[in-house]
Coordinates of N, CA, C and O in Angstrom, one line a residue:
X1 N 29.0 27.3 44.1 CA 28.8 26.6 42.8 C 27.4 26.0 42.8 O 27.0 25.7 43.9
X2 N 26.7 25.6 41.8 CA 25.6 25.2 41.6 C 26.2 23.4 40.8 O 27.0 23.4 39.9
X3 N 26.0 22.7 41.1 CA 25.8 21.4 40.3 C 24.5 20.7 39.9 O 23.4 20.7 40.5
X4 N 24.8 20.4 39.0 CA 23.3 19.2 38.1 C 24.4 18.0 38.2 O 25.6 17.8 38.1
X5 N 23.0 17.1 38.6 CA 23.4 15.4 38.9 C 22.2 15.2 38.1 O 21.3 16.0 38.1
X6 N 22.4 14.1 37.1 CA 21.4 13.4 35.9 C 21.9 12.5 36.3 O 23.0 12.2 36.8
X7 N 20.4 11.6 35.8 CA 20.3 9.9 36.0 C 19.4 9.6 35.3 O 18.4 10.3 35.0
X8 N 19.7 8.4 34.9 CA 18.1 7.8 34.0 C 18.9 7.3 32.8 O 18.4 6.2 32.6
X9 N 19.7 7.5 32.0 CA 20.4 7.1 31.1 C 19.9 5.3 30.6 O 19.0 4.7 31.2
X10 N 20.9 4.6 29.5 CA 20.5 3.6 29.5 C 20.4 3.2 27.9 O 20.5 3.9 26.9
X11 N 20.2 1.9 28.0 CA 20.3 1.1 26.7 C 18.8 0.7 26.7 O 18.3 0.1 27.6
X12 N 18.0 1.0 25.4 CA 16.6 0.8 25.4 C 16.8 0.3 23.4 O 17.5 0.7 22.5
X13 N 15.7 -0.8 23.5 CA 15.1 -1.0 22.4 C 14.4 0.2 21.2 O 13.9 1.0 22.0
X14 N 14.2 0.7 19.9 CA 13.9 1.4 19.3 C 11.9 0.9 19.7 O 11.2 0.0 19.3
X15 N 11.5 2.2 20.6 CA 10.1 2.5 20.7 C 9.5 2.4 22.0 O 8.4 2.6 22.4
X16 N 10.9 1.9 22.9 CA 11.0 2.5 24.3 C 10.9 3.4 24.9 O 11.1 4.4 24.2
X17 N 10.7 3.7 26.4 CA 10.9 4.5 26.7 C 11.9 4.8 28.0 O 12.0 4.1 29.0
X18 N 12.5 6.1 27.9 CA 13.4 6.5 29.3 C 12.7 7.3 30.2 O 11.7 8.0 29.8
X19 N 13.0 7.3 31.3 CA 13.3 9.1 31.8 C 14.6 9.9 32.5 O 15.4 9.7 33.4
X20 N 14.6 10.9 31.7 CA 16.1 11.0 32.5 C 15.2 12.3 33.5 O 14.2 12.9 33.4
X21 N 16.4 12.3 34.4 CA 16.2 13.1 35.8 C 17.5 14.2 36.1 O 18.7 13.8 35.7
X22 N 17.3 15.3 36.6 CA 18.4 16.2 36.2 C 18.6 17.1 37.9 O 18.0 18.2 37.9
X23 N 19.2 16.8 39.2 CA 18.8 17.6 40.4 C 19.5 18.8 40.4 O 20.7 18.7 39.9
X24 N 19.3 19.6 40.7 CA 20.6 20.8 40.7 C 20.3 21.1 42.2 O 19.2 21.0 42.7
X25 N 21.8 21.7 42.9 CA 21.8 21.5 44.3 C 23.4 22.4 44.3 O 24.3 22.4 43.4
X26 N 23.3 23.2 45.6 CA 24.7 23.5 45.9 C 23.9 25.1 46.3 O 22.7 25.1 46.8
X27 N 24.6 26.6 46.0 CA 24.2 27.6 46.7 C 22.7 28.2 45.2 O 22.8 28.8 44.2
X28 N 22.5 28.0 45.4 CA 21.1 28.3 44.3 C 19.9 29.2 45.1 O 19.4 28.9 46.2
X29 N 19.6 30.3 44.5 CA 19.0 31.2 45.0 C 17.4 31.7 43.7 O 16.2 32.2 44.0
X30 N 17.8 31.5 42.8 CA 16.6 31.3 41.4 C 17.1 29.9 40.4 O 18.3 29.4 40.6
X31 N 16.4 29.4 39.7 CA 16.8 28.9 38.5 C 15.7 29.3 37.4 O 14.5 29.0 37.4
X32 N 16.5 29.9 36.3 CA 15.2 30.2 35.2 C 15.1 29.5 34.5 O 14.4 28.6 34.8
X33 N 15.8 29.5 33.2 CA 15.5 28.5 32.3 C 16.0 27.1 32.5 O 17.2 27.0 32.7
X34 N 15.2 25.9 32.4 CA 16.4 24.9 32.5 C 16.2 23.7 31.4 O 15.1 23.5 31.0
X35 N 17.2 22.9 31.0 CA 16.6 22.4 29.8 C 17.6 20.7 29.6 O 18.1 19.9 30.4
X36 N 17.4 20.6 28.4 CA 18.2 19.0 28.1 C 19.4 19.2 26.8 O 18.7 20.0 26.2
X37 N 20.2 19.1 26.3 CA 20.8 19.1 25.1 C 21.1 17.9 25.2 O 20.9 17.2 26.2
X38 N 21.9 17.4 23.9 CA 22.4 16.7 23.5 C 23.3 16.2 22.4 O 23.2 16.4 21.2
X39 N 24.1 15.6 22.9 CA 25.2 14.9 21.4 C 25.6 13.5 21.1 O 26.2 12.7 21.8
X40 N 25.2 13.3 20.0 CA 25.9 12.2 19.3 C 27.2 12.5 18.9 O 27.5 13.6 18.6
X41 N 28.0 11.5 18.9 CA 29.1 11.4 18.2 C 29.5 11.4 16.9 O 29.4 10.5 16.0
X42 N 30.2 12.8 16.7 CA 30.8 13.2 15.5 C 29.4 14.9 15.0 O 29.4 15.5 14.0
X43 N 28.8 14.9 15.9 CA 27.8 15.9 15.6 C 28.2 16.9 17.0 O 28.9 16.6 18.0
X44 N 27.1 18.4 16.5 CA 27.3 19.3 17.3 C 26.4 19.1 18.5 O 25.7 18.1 18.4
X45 N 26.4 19.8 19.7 CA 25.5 19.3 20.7 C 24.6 20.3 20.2 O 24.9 21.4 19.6
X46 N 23.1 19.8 20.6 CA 21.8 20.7 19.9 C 20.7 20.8 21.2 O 21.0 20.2 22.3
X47 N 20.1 21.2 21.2 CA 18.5 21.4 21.9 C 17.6 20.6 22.2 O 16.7 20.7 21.3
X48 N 17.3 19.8 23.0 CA 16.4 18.9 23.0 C 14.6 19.6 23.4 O 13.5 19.6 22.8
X49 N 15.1 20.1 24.6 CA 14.2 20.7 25.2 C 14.3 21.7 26.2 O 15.4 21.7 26.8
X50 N 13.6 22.6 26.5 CA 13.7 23.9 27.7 C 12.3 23.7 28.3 O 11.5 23.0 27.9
X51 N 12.2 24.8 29.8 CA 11.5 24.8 29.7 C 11.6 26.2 31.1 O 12.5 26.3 32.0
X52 N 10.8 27.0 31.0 CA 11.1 28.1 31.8 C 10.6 27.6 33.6 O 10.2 26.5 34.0
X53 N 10.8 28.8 34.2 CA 10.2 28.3 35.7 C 9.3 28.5 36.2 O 9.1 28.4 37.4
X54 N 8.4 29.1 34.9 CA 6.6 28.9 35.2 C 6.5 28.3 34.3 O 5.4 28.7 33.9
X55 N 7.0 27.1 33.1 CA 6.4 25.8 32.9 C 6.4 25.8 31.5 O 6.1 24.9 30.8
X56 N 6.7 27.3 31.0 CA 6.8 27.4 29.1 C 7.6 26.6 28.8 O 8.7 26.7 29.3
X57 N 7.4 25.3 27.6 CA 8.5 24.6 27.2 C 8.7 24.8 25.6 O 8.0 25.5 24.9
X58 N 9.5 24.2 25.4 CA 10.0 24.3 23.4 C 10.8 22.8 23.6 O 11.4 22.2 24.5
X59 N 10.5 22.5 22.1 CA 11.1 21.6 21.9 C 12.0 21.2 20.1 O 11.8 21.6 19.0
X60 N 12.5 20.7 20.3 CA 13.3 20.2 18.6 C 12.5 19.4 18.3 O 12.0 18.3 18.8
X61 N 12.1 20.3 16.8 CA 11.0 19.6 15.9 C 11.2 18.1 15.5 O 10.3 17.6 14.8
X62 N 12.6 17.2 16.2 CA 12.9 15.7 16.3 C 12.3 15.1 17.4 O 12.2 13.8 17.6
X63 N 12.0 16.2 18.5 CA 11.0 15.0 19.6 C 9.6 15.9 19.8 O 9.1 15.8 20.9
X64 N 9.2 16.5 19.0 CA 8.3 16.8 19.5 C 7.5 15.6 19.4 O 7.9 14.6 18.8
X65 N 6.2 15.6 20.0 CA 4.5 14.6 20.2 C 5.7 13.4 20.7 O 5.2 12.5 21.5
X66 N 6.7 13.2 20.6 CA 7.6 11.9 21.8 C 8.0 12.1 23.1 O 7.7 11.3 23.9
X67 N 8.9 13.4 23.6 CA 9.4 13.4 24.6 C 8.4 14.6 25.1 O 7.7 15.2 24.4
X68 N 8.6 14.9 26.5 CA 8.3 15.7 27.6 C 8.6 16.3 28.2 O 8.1 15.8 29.2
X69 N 9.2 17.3 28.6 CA 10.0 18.0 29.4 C 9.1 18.5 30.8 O 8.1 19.1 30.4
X70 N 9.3 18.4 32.6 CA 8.5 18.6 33.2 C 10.0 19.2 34.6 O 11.2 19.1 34.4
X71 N 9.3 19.7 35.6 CA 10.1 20.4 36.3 C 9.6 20.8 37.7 O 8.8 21.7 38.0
X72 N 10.2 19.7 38.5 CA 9.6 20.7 39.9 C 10.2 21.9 40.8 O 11.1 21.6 41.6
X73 N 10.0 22.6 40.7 CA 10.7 23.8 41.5 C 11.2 23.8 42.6 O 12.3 24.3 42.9
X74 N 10.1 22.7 43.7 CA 10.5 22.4 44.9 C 11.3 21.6 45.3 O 11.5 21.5 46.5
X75 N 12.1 20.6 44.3 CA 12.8 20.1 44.2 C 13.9 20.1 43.3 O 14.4 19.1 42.8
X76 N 14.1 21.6 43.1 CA 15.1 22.2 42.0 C 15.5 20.6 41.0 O 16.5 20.0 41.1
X77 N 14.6 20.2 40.0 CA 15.1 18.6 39.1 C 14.0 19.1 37.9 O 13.0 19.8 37.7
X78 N 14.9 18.6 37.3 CA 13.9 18.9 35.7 C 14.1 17.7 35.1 O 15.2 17.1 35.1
X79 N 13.3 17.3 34.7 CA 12.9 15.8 33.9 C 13.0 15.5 32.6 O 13.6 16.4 32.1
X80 N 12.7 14.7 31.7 CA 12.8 14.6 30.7 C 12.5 12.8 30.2 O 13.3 11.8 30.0
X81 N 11.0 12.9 30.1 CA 10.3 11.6 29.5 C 10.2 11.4 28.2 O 9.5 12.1 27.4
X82 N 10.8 10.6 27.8 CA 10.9 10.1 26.2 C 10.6 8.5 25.7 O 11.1 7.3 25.9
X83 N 9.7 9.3 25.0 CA 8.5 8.0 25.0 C 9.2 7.8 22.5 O 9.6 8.6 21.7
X84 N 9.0 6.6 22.3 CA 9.0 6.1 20.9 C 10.5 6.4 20.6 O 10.9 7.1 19.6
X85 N 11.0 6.0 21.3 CA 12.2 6.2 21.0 C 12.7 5.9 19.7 O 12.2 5.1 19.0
X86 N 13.9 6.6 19.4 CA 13.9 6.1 17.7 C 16.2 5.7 17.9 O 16.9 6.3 18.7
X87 N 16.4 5.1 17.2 CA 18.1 5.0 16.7 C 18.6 6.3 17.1 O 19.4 6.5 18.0
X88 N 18.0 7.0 16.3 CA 18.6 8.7 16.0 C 18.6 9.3 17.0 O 19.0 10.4 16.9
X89 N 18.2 8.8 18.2 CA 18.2 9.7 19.8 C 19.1 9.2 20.4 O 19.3 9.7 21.6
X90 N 20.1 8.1 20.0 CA 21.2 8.0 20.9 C 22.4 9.1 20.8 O 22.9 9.5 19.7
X91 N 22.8 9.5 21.9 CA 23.7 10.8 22.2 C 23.8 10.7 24.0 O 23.1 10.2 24.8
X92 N 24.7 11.3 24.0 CA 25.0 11.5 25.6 C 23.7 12.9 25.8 O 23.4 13.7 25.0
X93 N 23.1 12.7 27.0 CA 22.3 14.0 27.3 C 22.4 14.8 28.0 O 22.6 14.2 29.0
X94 N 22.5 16.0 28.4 CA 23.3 16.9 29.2 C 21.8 17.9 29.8 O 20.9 18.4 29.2
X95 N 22.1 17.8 31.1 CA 21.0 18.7 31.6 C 21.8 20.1 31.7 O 22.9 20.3 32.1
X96 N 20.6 21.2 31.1 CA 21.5 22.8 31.5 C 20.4 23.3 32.3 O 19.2 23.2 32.2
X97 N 21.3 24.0 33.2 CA 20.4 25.2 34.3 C 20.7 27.0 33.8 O 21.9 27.4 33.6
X98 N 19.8 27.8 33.8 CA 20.8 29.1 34.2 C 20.1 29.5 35.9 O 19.0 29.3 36.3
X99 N 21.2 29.9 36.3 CA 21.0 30.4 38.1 C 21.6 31.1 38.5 O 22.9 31.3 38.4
X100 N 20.8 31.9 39.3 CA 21.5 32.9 40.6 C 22.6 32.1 41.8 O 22.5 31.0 42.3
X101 N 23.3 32.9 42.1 CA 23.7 31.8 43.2 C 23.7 32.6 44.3 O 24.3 32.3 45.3
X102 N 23.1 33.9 44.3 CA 22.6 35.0 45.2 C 21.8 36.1 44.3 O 21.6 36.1 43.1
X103 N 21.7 36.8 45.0 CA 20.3 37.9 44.6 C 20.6 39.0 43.6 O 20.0 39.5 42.7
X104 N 22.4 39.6 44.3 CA 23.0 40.6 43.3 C 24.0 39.6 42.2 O 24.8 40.2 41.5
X105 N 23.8 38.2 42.2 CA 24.4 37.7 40.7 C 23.9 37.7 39.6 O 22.7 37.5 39.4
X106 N 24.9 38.0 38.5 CA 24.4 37.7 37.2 C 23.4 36.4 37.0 O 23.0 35.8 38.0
X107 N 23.1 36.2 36.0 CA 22.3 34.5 35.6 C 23.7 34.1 34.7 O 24.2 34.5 33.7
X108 N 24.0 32.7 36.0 CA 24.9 32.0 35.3 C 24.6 30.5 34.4 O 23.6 29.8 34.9
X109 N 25.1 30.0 33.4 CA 24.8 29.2 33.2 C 25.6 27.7 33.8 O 26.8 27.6 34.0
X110 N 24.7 26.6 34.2 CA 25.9 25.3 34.7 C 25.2 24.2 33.4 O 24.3 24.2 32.5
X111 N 26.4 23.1 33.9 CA 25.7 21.9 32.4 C 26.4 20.8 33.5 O 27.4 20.8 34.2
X112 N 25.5 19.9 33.2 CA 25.9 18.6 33.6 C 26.5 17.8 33.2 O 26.5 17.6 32.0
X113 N 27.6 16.9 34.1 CA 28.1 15.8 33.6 C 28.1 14.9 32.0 O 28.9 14.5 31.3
X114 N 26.5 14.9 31.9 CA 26.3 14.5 30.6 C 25.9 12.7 31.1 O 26.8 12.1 31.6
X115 N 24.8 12.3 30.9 CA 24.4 10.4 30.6 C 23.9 10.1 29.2 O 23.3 10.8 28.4
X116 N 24.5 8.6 29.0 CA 24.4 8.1 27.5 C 23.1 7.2 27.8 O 22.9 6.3 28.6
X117 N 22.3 7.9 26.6 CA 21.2 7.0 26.1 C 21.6 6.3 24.9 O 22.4 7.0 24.3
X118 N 21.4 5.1 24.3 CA 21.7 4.4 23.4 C 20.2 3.3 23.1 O 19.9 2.2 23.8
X119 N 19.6 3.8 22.2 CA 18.4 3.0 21.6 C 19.0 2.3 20.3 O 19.5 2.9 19.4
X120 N 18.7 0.7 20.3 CA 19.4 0.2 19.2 C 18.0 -0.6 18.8 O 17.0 -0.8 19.5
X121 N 18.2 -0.9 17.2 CA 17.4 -0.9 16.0 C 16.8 -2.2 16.7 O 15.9 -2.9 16.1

């Protein structure tokens, strides 16, 4: 099995900033795409950010020029710096990986636990 551990979560002022941190660890053999989603409560979970494993990212036209998305390979962890924080970014955040967990596997997808950011006015 492959697992993601996130951390960095937290209660910040509106124009703060976080970082959340996302390790994935267990039998892992590639990881391609890996990214951040997220949900608020009473909403669908959406897209924050991706970013491939030579460093192509995308982002939701709601953080872009704010957050960051960055990723070290050698330390199978993908990051996620968010800077100007606004109200509207509080949601639990969920790190996603897709991965091999050997050479003849499909690309599976895992999702993390999920940590709550909460920026208040």
């Amino acid at each position: 099995q492959v697992q993601l551990v996130e951390s960095g979560g937290g209660l910040v002022r509106a124009g703060g900033s976080l970082r959340l941190s996302c390790a994935a660890s267990g039998r892992i053999v590639s990881l391609d795409v890996m990214g951040w989603y997220r949900q608020a409560p009473g909403k669908q979970r959406e897209s924050v950010a991706t970013i491939t494993s030579g460093g192509s990212t995308n982002y939701a036209d709601s953080v872009k020029g704010r957050f960051t998305i960055s990723r070290d390979n050698a330390k199978n962890t993908v990051y996620l710096q968010m800077n100007s924080l606004k109200p509207e970014d509080t949601a639990v955040y969920y790190c996603n990986a897709e991965a091999r967990r050997f050479w003849s596997d499909s690309v599976r997808e895992f999702w993390g636990q999920g940590t709550q950011v909460t920026v208040s006015s």
